[in-house]
XYZ file of C-alpha atoms in Angstrom:
672
model
C -6.480 -21.591 35.307
C -6.307 -17.966 34.156
C -8.377 -15.457 36.139
C -9.686 -12.490 34.166
C -11.245 -10.358 36.897
C -8.434 -7.746 36.996
C -8.520 -7.469 33.198
C -12.252 -6.849 33.307
C -11.806 -3.918 35.668
C -9.141 -2.409 33.395
C -11.282 -2.765 30.277
C -14.378 -1.315 31.934
C -12.379 1.843 32.691
C -10.961 1.980 29.150
C -14.370 1.522 27.589
C -15.940 4.242 29.701
C -13.187 6.655 28.693
C -13.601 5.920 24.980
C -17.381 6.483 24.940
C -18.226 3.324 23.098
C -21.905 4.265 23.077
C -21.186 6.142 19.859
C -20.972 2.793 18.107
C -24.290 1.760 16.628
C -25.889 -1.381 15.278
C -23.736 -4.393 14.364
C -23.156 -5.816 10.926
C -24.501 -9.297 10.640
C -23.416 -12.041 8.288
C -23.143 -10.644 4.788
C -24.321 -12.965 2.023
C -22.735 -12.558 -1.375
C -24.735 -10.924 -4.087
C -25.275 -13.180 -7.047
C -22.274 -11.644 -8.779
C -21.137 -8.150 -9.572
C -20.970 -5.538 -12.245
C -17.456 -5.421 -13.535
C -15.673 -3.639 -16.270
C -13.182 -5.918 -17.895
C -15.217 -9.061 -17.658
C -17.246 -8.865 -14.479
C -20.698 -10.288 -14.253
C -23.673 -7.968 -14.589
C -26.262 -9.339 -12.206
C -28.161 -6.543 -10.547
C -27.869 -5.450 -6.914
C -29.868 -8.022 -4.995
C -32.924 -6.675 -3.176
C -33.644 -8.306 0.150
C -36.061 -7.727 2.992
C -33.493 -6.715 5.596
C -34.501 -5.972 9.138
C -33.957 -2.486 10.477
C -30.868 -3.447 12.479
C -28.938 -5.239 9.757
C -26.754 -4.141 6.885
C -24.964 -5.813 4.017
C -21.725 -4.258 2.714
C -19.608 -5.795 -0.029
C -16.899 -4.396 -2.251
C -14.775 -5.289 -5.227
C -11.979 -3.699 -7.216
C -12.166 -2.192 -10.674
C -10.779 -5.111 -12.674
C -12.144 -7.962 -10.607
C -15.620 -9.437 -10.416
C -15.174 -11.113 -7.051
C -16.827 -9.466 -4.069
C -15.152 -9.251 -0.674
C -16.422 -8.606 2.844
C -15.154 -5.833 5.074
C -12.377 -6.834 7.451
C -13.544 -6.401 11.047
C -10.741 -8.383 12.716
C -8.648 -6.876 15.525
C -5.731 -9.320 15.570
C -3.364 -7.122 13.510
C -3.024 -3.357 13.949
C -1.166 -3.019 10.633
C -4.310 -3.844 8.675
C -5.645 -0.459 9.751
C -2.769 1.838 8.722
C -0.699 2.382 5.542
C 2.546 1.476 7.324
C 3.196 -2.296 7.116
C 5.523 -4.522 9.179
C 7.657 -5.504 6.161
C 8.500 -1.854 5.409
C 11.668 -0.020 6.387
C 10.900 3.631 7.129
C 13.279 6.461 8.006
C 12.329 6.993 11.638
C 8.872 8.552 11.517
C 5.433 7.539 10.286
C 5.191 9.040 6.798
C 8.912 9.257 5.986
C 10.368 7.482 2.940
C 9.717 3.732 2.790
C 11.177 0.677 1.148
C 10.458 -3.035 1.434
C 12.488 -5.646 3.311
C 11.422 -8.092 0.593
C 12.749 -7.858 -2.964
C 10.118 -6.056 -5.054
C 11.460 -4.500 -8.292
C 9.296 -2.240 -10.433
C 7.506 -4.414 -12.995
C 5.651 -1.828 -15.066
C 6.487 -1.259 -18.753
C 6.289 2.131 -20.374
C 6.572 5.531 -18.741
C 7.295 5.786 -15.034
C 8.360 9.063 -13.414
C 10.593 7.230 -10.920
C 9.424 8.616 -7.543
C 8.094 5.878 -5.245
C 9.360 6.596 -1.722
C 5.877 7.462 -0.428
C 3.705 5.156 -2.543
C 2.200 3.181 0.393
C 0.592 6.364 1.745
C -1.224 7.236 -1.497
C -4.694 6.310 -2.711
C -4.574 4.675 -6.143
C -6.953 3.685 -8.932
C -6.070 0.008 -8.447
C -6.983 -0.102 -4.734
C -10.292 1.744 -5.167
C -13.206 -0.226 -3.714
C -16.606 -0.173 -5.423
C -19.235 -1.028 -2.857
C -22.809 -2.235 -2.538
C -24.622 -1.533 0.695
C -28.221 -1.918 1.824
C -27.946 1.054 4.188
C -25.640 4.080 4.482
C -22.396 3.003 6.131
C -19.597 5.103 7.687
C -16.159 4.324 9.083
C -14.309 6.799 11.294
C -10.854 6.286 12.729
C -8.551 8.378 14.856
C -5.044 7.420 15.947
C -2.787 9.349 18.298
C 0.783 8.571 19.201
C 3.917 9.874 20.844
C 5.251 13.271 19.756
C 1.740 14.373 18.663
C 1.467 11.774 15.890
C -2.059 11.510 14.528
C -3.964 9.743 11.774
C -7.534 10.559 10.781
C -9.616 8.488 8.385
C -13.174 8.801 7.118
C -15.098 6.551 4.739
C -18.755 6.864 3.803
C -20.715 4.816 1.293
C -24.354 4.430 0.407
C -26.554 3.312 -2.438
C -28.508 6.190 -3.937
C -30.465 3.553 -5.841
C -30.102 -0.247 -5.821
C -27.917 0.103 -8.937
C -26.074 3.312 -7.990
C -23.486 3.596 -5.217
C -20.870 6.132 -4.181
C -17.907 6.057 -1.803
C -16.076 9.011 -0.264
C -12.762 8.697 1.607
C -10.328 11.002 3.368
C -7.093 10.210 5.211
C -4.619 12.402 7.084
C -1.251 11.215 8.407
C 0.512 13.908 10.437
C 3.536 13.210 12.617
C 6.153 15.719 13.868
C 8.571 12.884 14.701
C 11.305 12.561 17.317
C 14.238 14.025 15.361
C 14.768 17.386 13.751
C 13.155 17.960 10.336
C 11.403 14.629 9.855
C 7.809 15.844 10.268
C 5.264 14.472 7.811
C 1.889 15.628 6.554
C 0.075 13.322 4.102
C -3.455 14.102 2.929
C -5.466 11.935 0.553
C -9.000 12.212 -0.800
C -10.956 9.850 -3.046
C -14.472 9.793 -4.480
C -15.771 6.961 -6.618
C -19.164 5.971 -7.904
C -20.651 3.332 -10.182
C -24.052 3.147 -11.880
C -25.831 0.535 -13.977
C -29.002 1.088 -15.979
C -32.121 -0.874 -15.107
C -31.779 -3.023 -18.218
C -28.226 -3.907 -17.030
C -26.676 -3.118 -20.412
C -24.826 0.131 -19.663
C -22.458 0.725 -16.731
C -20.316 3.688 -15.792
C -17.523 4.018 -13.194
C -15.907 7.253 -12.021
C -12.887 7.747 -9.736
C -11.520 11.125 -8.617
C -8.608 11.177 -6.183
C -5.894 13.457 -4.890
C -2.775 12.773 -2.812
C -0.555 15.381 -1.193
C 2.416 13.624 0.429
C 4.866 15.798 2.329
C 7.910 14.651 4.289
C 10.681 16.812 5.697
C 14.264 15.615 5.242
C 17.285 15.923 7.537
C 19.935 13.826 5.760
C 20.292 11.618 8.838
C 21.982 12.420 12.147
C 25.623 13.430 12.037
C 26.720 10.483 14.229
C 24.963 7.529 15.830
C 26.989 8.098 19.012
C 24.518 10.858 19.928
C 21.846 8.213 20.504
C 23.507 7.032 23.740
C 25.433 10.204 24.597
C 25.681 11.211 28.280
C 24.732 14.803 27.505
C 21.192 15.226 28.932
C 20.319 17.631 26.121
C 20.242 14.700 23.701
C 17.600 12.900 25.747
C 15.307 14.966 23.561
C 16.284 13.612 20.162
C 15.150 16.784 18.455
C 18.422 18.324 19.693
C 20.666 15.717 18.004
C 22.527 17.403 15.100
C 21.440 16.423 11.588
C 23.227 16.733 8.254
C 20.783 19.250 6.800
C 17.980 21.473 8.132
C 19.342 23.290 11.193
C 17.023 22.707 14.174
C 17.092 26.445 14.950
C 14.924 27.023 11.880
C 12.652 23.967 12.161
C 9.707 23.058 14.373
C 7.753 19.979 15.415
C 4.504 21.833 15.984
C 1.933 19.666 14.177
C -0.136 22.769 13.367
C 2.756 24.151 11.302
C 2.822 22.047 8.128
C 4.753 24.452 5.889
C 7.590 22.631 4.110
C 11.060 24.103 4.713
C 13.405 21.230 3.848
C 12.031 18.085 2.263
C 9.944 16.438 -0.446
C 6.382 17.051 -1.479
C 4.776 14.721 -4.020
C 1.229 15.358 -5.191
C -1.026 13.808 -7.787
C -4.577 14.216 -9.031
C -6.241 11.427 -10.995
C -9.546 11.208 -12.846
C -10.643 7.883 -14.272
C -13.854 7.187 -16.207
C -14.956 3.773 -17.458
C -18.033 3.121 -19.588
C -19.184 -0.119 -21.133
C -22.208 -1.351 -23.017
C -23.234 -5.023 -23.196
C -24.912 -7.055 -25.896
C -26.469 -10.309 -24.762
C -29.662 -12.109 -23.848
C -32.334 -11.713 -21.206
C -33.168 -14.556 -18.892
C -35.165 -15.201 -15.734
C -35.568 -17.552 -12.804
C -39.072 -18.431 -11.648
C -39.628 -19.178 -7.963
C -42.849 -19.973 -6.110
C -43.921 -16.355 -5.832
C -41.718 -14.188 -8.024
C -39.865 -14.014 -11.322
C -36.249 -12.804 -11.146
C -35.177 -11.248 -14.444
C -31.551 -10.674 -15.330
C -29.282 -9.999 -18.275
C -26.492 -12.259 -19.571
C -23.762 -10.418 -21.546
C -22.186 -11.938 -24.650
C -20.200 -8.970 -25.993
C -19.010 -5.834 -24.224
C -17.675 -2.589 -25.684
C -15.557 -0.690 -23.164
C -14.016 2.781 -23.123
C -11.645 4.085 -20.440
C -10.490 7.679 -20.049
C -7.806 8.782 -17.631
C -6.248 12.116 -16.784
C -3.387 12.278 -14.279
C -1.416 15.227 -12.991
C 1.786 14.783 -10.956
C 4.177 17.114 -9.181
C 7.448 16.036 -7.522
C 9.292 18.683 -5.529
C 12.347 18.982 -3.280
C 12.554 22.286 -1.389
C 15.197 23.662 0.972
C 14.738 27.270 2.078
C 18.111 27.300 3.892
C 20.188 25.737 1.134
C 23.272 27.850 1.745
C 23.405 26.602 5.364
C 23.387 22.992 4.126
C 26.032 23.582 1.475
C 28.631 21.184 2.899
C 26.290 18.193 2.658
C 25.075 19.114 -0.835
C 28.512 19.794 -2.307
C 29.938 16.582 -0.868
C 27.202 14.271 -2.118
C 25.769 15.857 -5.295
C 28.864 16.644 -7.371
C 28.794 20.110 -8.913
C 25.057 20.673 -9.000
C 25.254 22.984 -5.987
C 27.954 25.484 -6.934
C 27.276 28.124 -5.766
C 24.650 27.195 -3.189
C 21.535 29.404 -3.407
C 19.569 30.408 -0.322
C 16.574 28.446 -1.596
C 16.834 25.164 -3.501
C 13.796 24.077 -5.479
C 13.798 21.071 -7.818
C 10.415 20.360 -9.414
C 9.078 17.990 -12.062
C 5.514 18.459 -13.333
C 3.795 15.801 -15.421
C 0.444 15.494 -17.185
C -0.787 12.191 -18.595
C -3.911 11.486 -20.630
C -4.977 8.003 -21.725
C -7.763 6.714 -23.957
C -8.415 2.973 -24.014
C -10.802 1.038 -26.260
C -11.516 -2.639 -25.566
C -13.780 -5.423 -26.773
C -14.715 -8.204 -24.337
C -16.352 -11.478 -25.290
C -17.949 -13.961 -22.861
C -17.834 -17.538 -24.228
C -20.226 -18.775 -21.539
C -22.953 -16.258 -20.770
C -23.707 -17.917 -17.464
C -20.109 -17.605 -16.308
C -19.165 -13.902 -16.444
C -15.833 -14.779 -14.804
C -14.725 -16.272 -18.134
C -13.918 -13.752 -20.847
C -11.541 -12.732 -23.646
C -10.488 -9.094 -23.883
C -8.489 -7.198 -26.542
C -7.866 -3.482 -26.774
C -5.636 -0.540 -27.588
C -4.455 2.305 -25.322
C -3.342 5.713 -26.577
C -1.263 7.718 -24.116
C -0.125 11.368 -24.283
C 2.406 12.666 -21.742
C 3.987 16.047 -21.140
C 6.651 16.970 -18.567
C 7.770 20.437 -17.465
C 10.881 20.874 -15.349
C 12.173 23.575 -13.005
C 15.048 24.519 -15.322
C 12.562 25.551 -18.026
C 12.950 22.446 -20.209
C 10.080 20.168 -21.184
C 9.329 16.882 -22.900
C 6.275 15.725 -24.798
C 5.604 12.301 -26.275
C 2.935 9.683 -26.925
C 2.636 5.896 -26.894
C 0.355 3.240 -28.348
C -0.166 0.044 -26.381
C -1.884 -3.170 -27.515
C -3.213 -5.452 -24.800
C -5.112 -8.710 -24.431
C -6.420 -10.842 -21.596
C -8.074 -14.186 -20.925
C -9.640 -15.111 -17.588
C -11.617 -18.089 -16.468
C -12.794 -18.974 -13.018
C -14.745 -22.150 -13.594
C -18.258 -22.399 -12.248
C -17.250 -25.229 -9.921
C -14.593 -22.836 -8.507
C -11.834 -25.413 -8.799
C -9.824 -23.631 -11.504
C -8.854 -19.970 -11.734
C -6.850 -19.010 -14.841
C -5.358 -15.754 -16.080
C -3.305 -14.915 -19.161
C -2.643 -11.332 -20.154
C -0.131 -9.290 -22.054
C 0.579 -5.798 -23.303
C 2.947 -4.523 -25.982
C 4.000 -0.968 -26.792
C 3.629 -0.860 -30.565
C 4.230 2.828 -31.192
C 5.686 5.996 -29.729
C 8.470 6.625 -27.234
C 8.466 3.208 -25.536
C 8.051 0.962 -28.558
C 9.302 -2.508 -27.651
C 8.372 -2.473 -23.968
C 6.073 -5.340 -23.046
C 4.608 -7.381 -20.216
C 3.361 -10.982 -20.162
C 1.683 -12.648 -17.181
C 0.104 -16.030 -16.539
C -1.491 -17.498 -13.432
C -3.100 -20.839 -12.681
C -4.866 -21.593 -9.415
C -6.387 -24.955 -8.578
C -8.130 -26.481 -5.591
C -6.273 -29.706 -4.803
C -8.765 -30.921 -2.215
C -10.750 -29.482 0.703
C -8.166 -30.902 3.104
C -5.023 -29.768 1.284
C -6.308 -26.466 -0.095
C -5.163 -24.453 -3.126
C -2.031 -24.218 -5.227
C -1.240 -21.224 -7.424
C 1.505 -20.987 -10.044
C 2.484 -17.733 -11.705
C 4.779 -16.332 -14.392
C 5.601 -12.692 -15.233
C 8.023 -11.229 -17.733
C 8.528 -7.504 -18.138
C 10.743 -5.708 -20.632
C 10.807 -2.056 -19.582
C 12.645 1.166 -20.222
C 14.222 2.407 -16.957
C 12.247 5.021 -15.034
C 12.361 8.493 -16.560
C 14.347 9.942 -13.621
C 17.150 7.437 -14.365
C 16.970 7.603 -18.149
C 16.584 11.286 -19.100
C 17.526 14.594 -17.547
C 14.803 16.320 -15.524
C 14.883 19.214 -13.086
C 16.530 17.010 -10.441
C 20.326 16.674 -10.014
C 20.866 13.182 -11.436
C 24.118 12.058 -13.051
C 22.838 9.851 -15.886
C 24.635 6.834 -17.312
C 24.914 6.821 -21.132
C 23.363 4.100 -23.242
C 21.009 2.428 -20.780
C 19.391 -0.766 -22.023
C 15.931 -2.025 -21.238
C 15.489 -3.895 -17.984
C 14.155 -7.434 -18.281
C 12.665 -9.079 -15.208
C 11.216 -12.577 -15.122
C 9.337 -13.791 -12.051
C 8.178 -17.317 -11.255
C 5.907 -17.740 -8.256
C 4.244 -20.542 -6.356
C 1.745 -20.352 -3.492
C 0.270 -23.191 -1.468
C -2.702 -22.277 0.743
C -3.888 -24.755 3.362
C -6.879 -23.100 5.102
C -7.457 -26.142 7.286
C -4.020 -25.672 8.853
C -4.134 -21.837 8.622
C -0.895 -21.979 6.659
C 0.509 -20.490 3.481
C 3.792 -21.343 1.752
C 5.216 -19.018 -0.911
C 8.131 -19.056 -3.305
C 9.373 -16.372 -5.732
C 12.245 -16.661 -8.183
C 13.489 -13.614 -10.132
C 15.791 -13.505 -13.135
C 16.953 -9.918 -13.740
C 19.057 -8.325 -16.459
C 20.102 -4.686 -16.971
C 18.990 -3.767 -13.455
C 19.113 0.033 -13.089
C 19.896 1.648 -9.737
C 21.548 4.534 -7.917
C 25.161 3.859 -6.900
C 25.336 6.835 -4.548
C 23.382 10.020 -3.887
C 22.836 10.838 -7.571
C 24.827 8.526 -9.896
C 22.782 6.164 -12.080
C 24.289 2.778 -12.877
C 23.130 -0.347 -14.689
C 24.150 -3.887 -13.738
C 26.144 -5.469 -16.550
C 25.365 -9.073 -15.694
C 22.245 -11.161 -15.144
C 21.473 -12.129 -11.557
C 18.983 -14.398 -9.788
C 17.013 -13.725 -6.645
C 15.090 -16.321 -4.640
C 12.627 -15.773 -1.803
C 10.649 -18.384 0.085
C 8.203 -17.719 2.884
C 5.929 -19.430 5.365
C 2.943 -17.997 7.247
C 1.266 -20.102 9.912
C -1.177 -19.637 12.777
C -0.623 -22.032 15.671
C -3.438 -22.607 18.138
C -2.164 -23.137 21.673
C -5.037 -24.213 23.832
C -8.412 -22.594 23.471
C -7.503 -18.900 23.317
C -3.777 -18.544 22.680
C -2.392 -17.912 19.196
C 1.069 -17.843 17.687
C 1.249 -15.981 14.351
C 4.513 -16.894 12.619
C 5.771 -15.215 9.429
C 9.255 -15.959 8.125
C 10.995 -15.174 4.835
C 14.367 -16.348 3.534
C 15.833 -14.606 0.500
C 19.147 -14.731 -1.299
C 20.782 -13.580 -4.515
C 23.065 -15.358 -6.954
C 25.396 -13.374 -9.137
C 26.952 -9.937 -8.850
C 23.714 -8.165 -7.973
C 23.573 -4.537 -6.717
C 20.891 -5.608 -4.233
C 21.420 -6.024 -0.490
C 18.553 -7.316 1.633
C 18.504 -9.343 4.856
C 18.839 -13.099 4.465
C 16.026 -13.667 6.965
C 13.112 -11.438 7.875
C 10.564 -12.647 10.400
C 7.596 -11.385 12.339
C 6.274 -13.315 15.332
C 3.160 -12.530 17.369
C 2.125 -14.320 20.544
C -1.384 -13.397 21.638
C -4.325 -14.209 23.829
C -7.548 -13.918 21.813
C -10.987 -14.448 23.265
C -13.982 -12.853 24.938
C -13.973 -11.264 28.378
C -17.608 -10.233 28.258
C -20.539 -11.101 26.056
C -19.721 -8.402 23.483
C -16.058 -7.733 24.211
C -13.468 -9.325 21.915
C -9.860 -9.131 23.029
C -6.507 -9.647 21.331
C -3.431 -8.892 23.424
C 0.160 -10.008 23.303
C 3.644 -9.271 22.039
C 4.675 -8.397 18.464
C 8.305 -9.052 17.428
C 10.078 -8.206 14.191
C 13.643 -9.173 13.306
C 15.993 -9.262 10.339
C 19.520 -10.583 10.048
C 22.430 -8.102 9.656
C 22.907 -6.734 6.143
C 24.300 -3.786 4.207
C 21.242 -1.589 4.121
C 20.619 0.875 1.297
C 21.375 4.512 2.049
C 19.016 7.365 1.170
C 19.290 10.403 -1.080
C 17.007 13.098 0.393
C 17.112 15.412 -2.630
C 15.986 12.669 -5.027
C 13.768 10.779 -2.578
C 15.558 7.564 -3.581
C 17.180 4.696 -1.710
C 20.558 3.820 -3.205
C 22.849 0.802 -3.153
C 25.856 0.770 -0.826
C 28.239 -2.068 -0.044
C 30.328 -0.677 2.815
C 28.285 -0.195 5.979
C 26.604 -3.203 7.610
C 23.697 -2.769 10.023
C 22.937 -5.118 12.903
C 19.674 -4.827 14.798
C 17.995 -6.141 17.888
C 14.451 -7.532 17.530
C 11.794 -4.815 17.418
C 9.453 -5.530 20.336
C 5.954 -4.165 20.884
C 3.233 -4.945 23.419
C -0.357 -4.460 22.347
C -3.921 -4.619 23.622
C -6.641 -4.650 20.957
C -10.289 -4.959 21.853
C -13.658 -4.479 20.235
C -17.141 -3.972 21.631
C -20.165 -3.462 19.440
C -18.767 -1.421 16.514
C -15.849 0.252 18.288
C -12.382 -1.265 17.843
C -9.533 0.086 19.984
C -5.815 -0.551 19.471
C -3.197 0.334 22.082
C 0.515 -0.342 21.498
C 3.871 0.231 23.205
C 6.493 -0.024 20.461
C 10.299 -0.145 20.387
C 10.660 -1.677 23.836
C 13.939 -3.074 22.520
C 15.467 0.416 22.812
C 15.657 0.065 26.605
C 19.247 0.731 27.687
C 21.200 1.095 30.921
C 24.473 2.209 29.309
C 24.160 5.781 30.585
C 21.295 5.416 32.992
C 17.797 4.117 32.438
C 16.176 5.147 29.137
C 14.838 4.064 25.770
C 17.824 5.221 23.717
C 19.429 2.191 22.061
C 17.565 2.393 18.742
C 17.912 0.265 15.648
C 18.973 1.930 12.421
C 16.845 1.878 9.274
C 19.820 3.026 7.180
C 23.213 4.538 7.898
C 22.615 7.495 10.273
C 18.811 7.108 10.087
C 17.545 5.982 13.477
C 14.192 4.649 14.559
C 12.634 6.499 17.526
C 12.740 5.396 21.144
C 9.670 4.215 23.034
C 6.464 4.953 21.103
C 2.884 4.741 22.376
C -0.032 4.552 19.927
C -3.749 4.516 20.623
C -6.269 4.138 17.812
C -10.078 4.162 17.704
C -11.997 2.748 14.741
C -15.786 3.108 14.571
C -18.374 1.672 12.183
C -21.706 3.465 11.887
C -24.944 2.427 10.227
C -27.227 5.344 9.412
């Protein structure tokens, strides 16, 4: 029998130190509103008025192009649900550095794409914007601190000004000096969104304003991985290990100094406005004491306006000192080497979209047919003084139907570029989801086909030093997917099959290539929660992936994450999740990284073997305060040259993960 008395003493001390009294009233069970207002086919039932007690709150949210409402995630079992960094990502040694996925995930977006995606997971987007309904003002605050002065700050506030008018404000800061020279990061993101519906429920408006400023210093990797276990005591502080660019004499890891000296800074500002007006019929439901009146749409006219501004910059204020690295890896673009290197692309994009949406069944707003046209105007200005200006016209259509018995969920959509620069690009997608039975669960089948012009950075000359390949063809990517969800067994099985032609990639630091042959890629996965006794859990995630054909893609054959945890209650209001978190991938030839372009590139020479990443964690929650404490990279423990956490895994050739890392995060929910 397990005795918890010592754990109780430890948690009492931790709770006293974290001042949990700041947490206020709890959120009780949150019933779904009778539907939701949704552009693009959502239902238009009004915010439901209820007689809530003073100590309760109801918060629900949905995304822009969905009508389904979701509840806030208050679980504490997985720390990665609270931060942008995810366990399936490879990152270059510090929170906020460039990222790529262990799992095959090609770009499947037709039309214009600037080509810079190394920091995408840290950015707010239009697609992940949450429109909320809340019965009382609600606030989330989070603060995370870690080794080497790492910190993350997050704020979210939402409230309903009126029952049919809500706004949400968000801010996030990720700042981490890092362990090595010139890898400090400073990401700041802001987002404001609001939605309003008139009392007659015919007119709705949605507004999103967001800004991301993503800044990551670059060091080109360490000069040799032998420094990681070197006997010289000076290298116990990894900041002193020599790097390929950015001399440590001129750099700092002071988190108050966020000026960029050598690295990338990507920023974007986006404004999105959606308006729609519904034609339909009025209806009502009569109960014993009241009459509930509502509006059923039959036809919707929708207009979307978007304005986006992007800047992508690489800056090195000591370029002449880094000349050997630049001249070796970037051909003749750096002859002679100036004291300051500055490559910058600036883009402006404006879109106007007009759509008509028809609801065949007025009482099922989750069934609709949508057709529309999008006009897009784009202008790019580059550091060398050149520019480019063009426009596109895109036709699109969509059919969705989630049956009222909730057994079938169907989607069919497509878009085709019918005019302008990218004429001929297209995308087709289909999805069918069906409940097999309450015992077995759900099965989902999907199909996607994208015909796209390669990203602008790979296709046309910009201000960045890219060696283009002549005569690139359009990429064509077909994806088949299958998902089996068995909630009763807490299990999910997934399968993805890709068929890819004309795959475009970087062969080295700046040379663009295109695969001449078609290749296949298959990935299968399994996610399962095993219950061991009353309070012990085993979370198992495993993926197997392989390619067929001469594909310029190298990814590990197996990637797995395993968590073994005790989850239960120590006190009446104290929830606990504690255990070990392991991550492992089989040896493979990992992509290298081009710091000037902010791009991972294919290499087929250097193979990387790793030991399992091991972390210990203690997560607990009392009232509305959730606390996460983690010791990460325990696998770096080494006795080769004395005791120390030095034997790090590599993310890419000469890019090392840090040694032992401690993280402590506090996440509060407030009801005002």
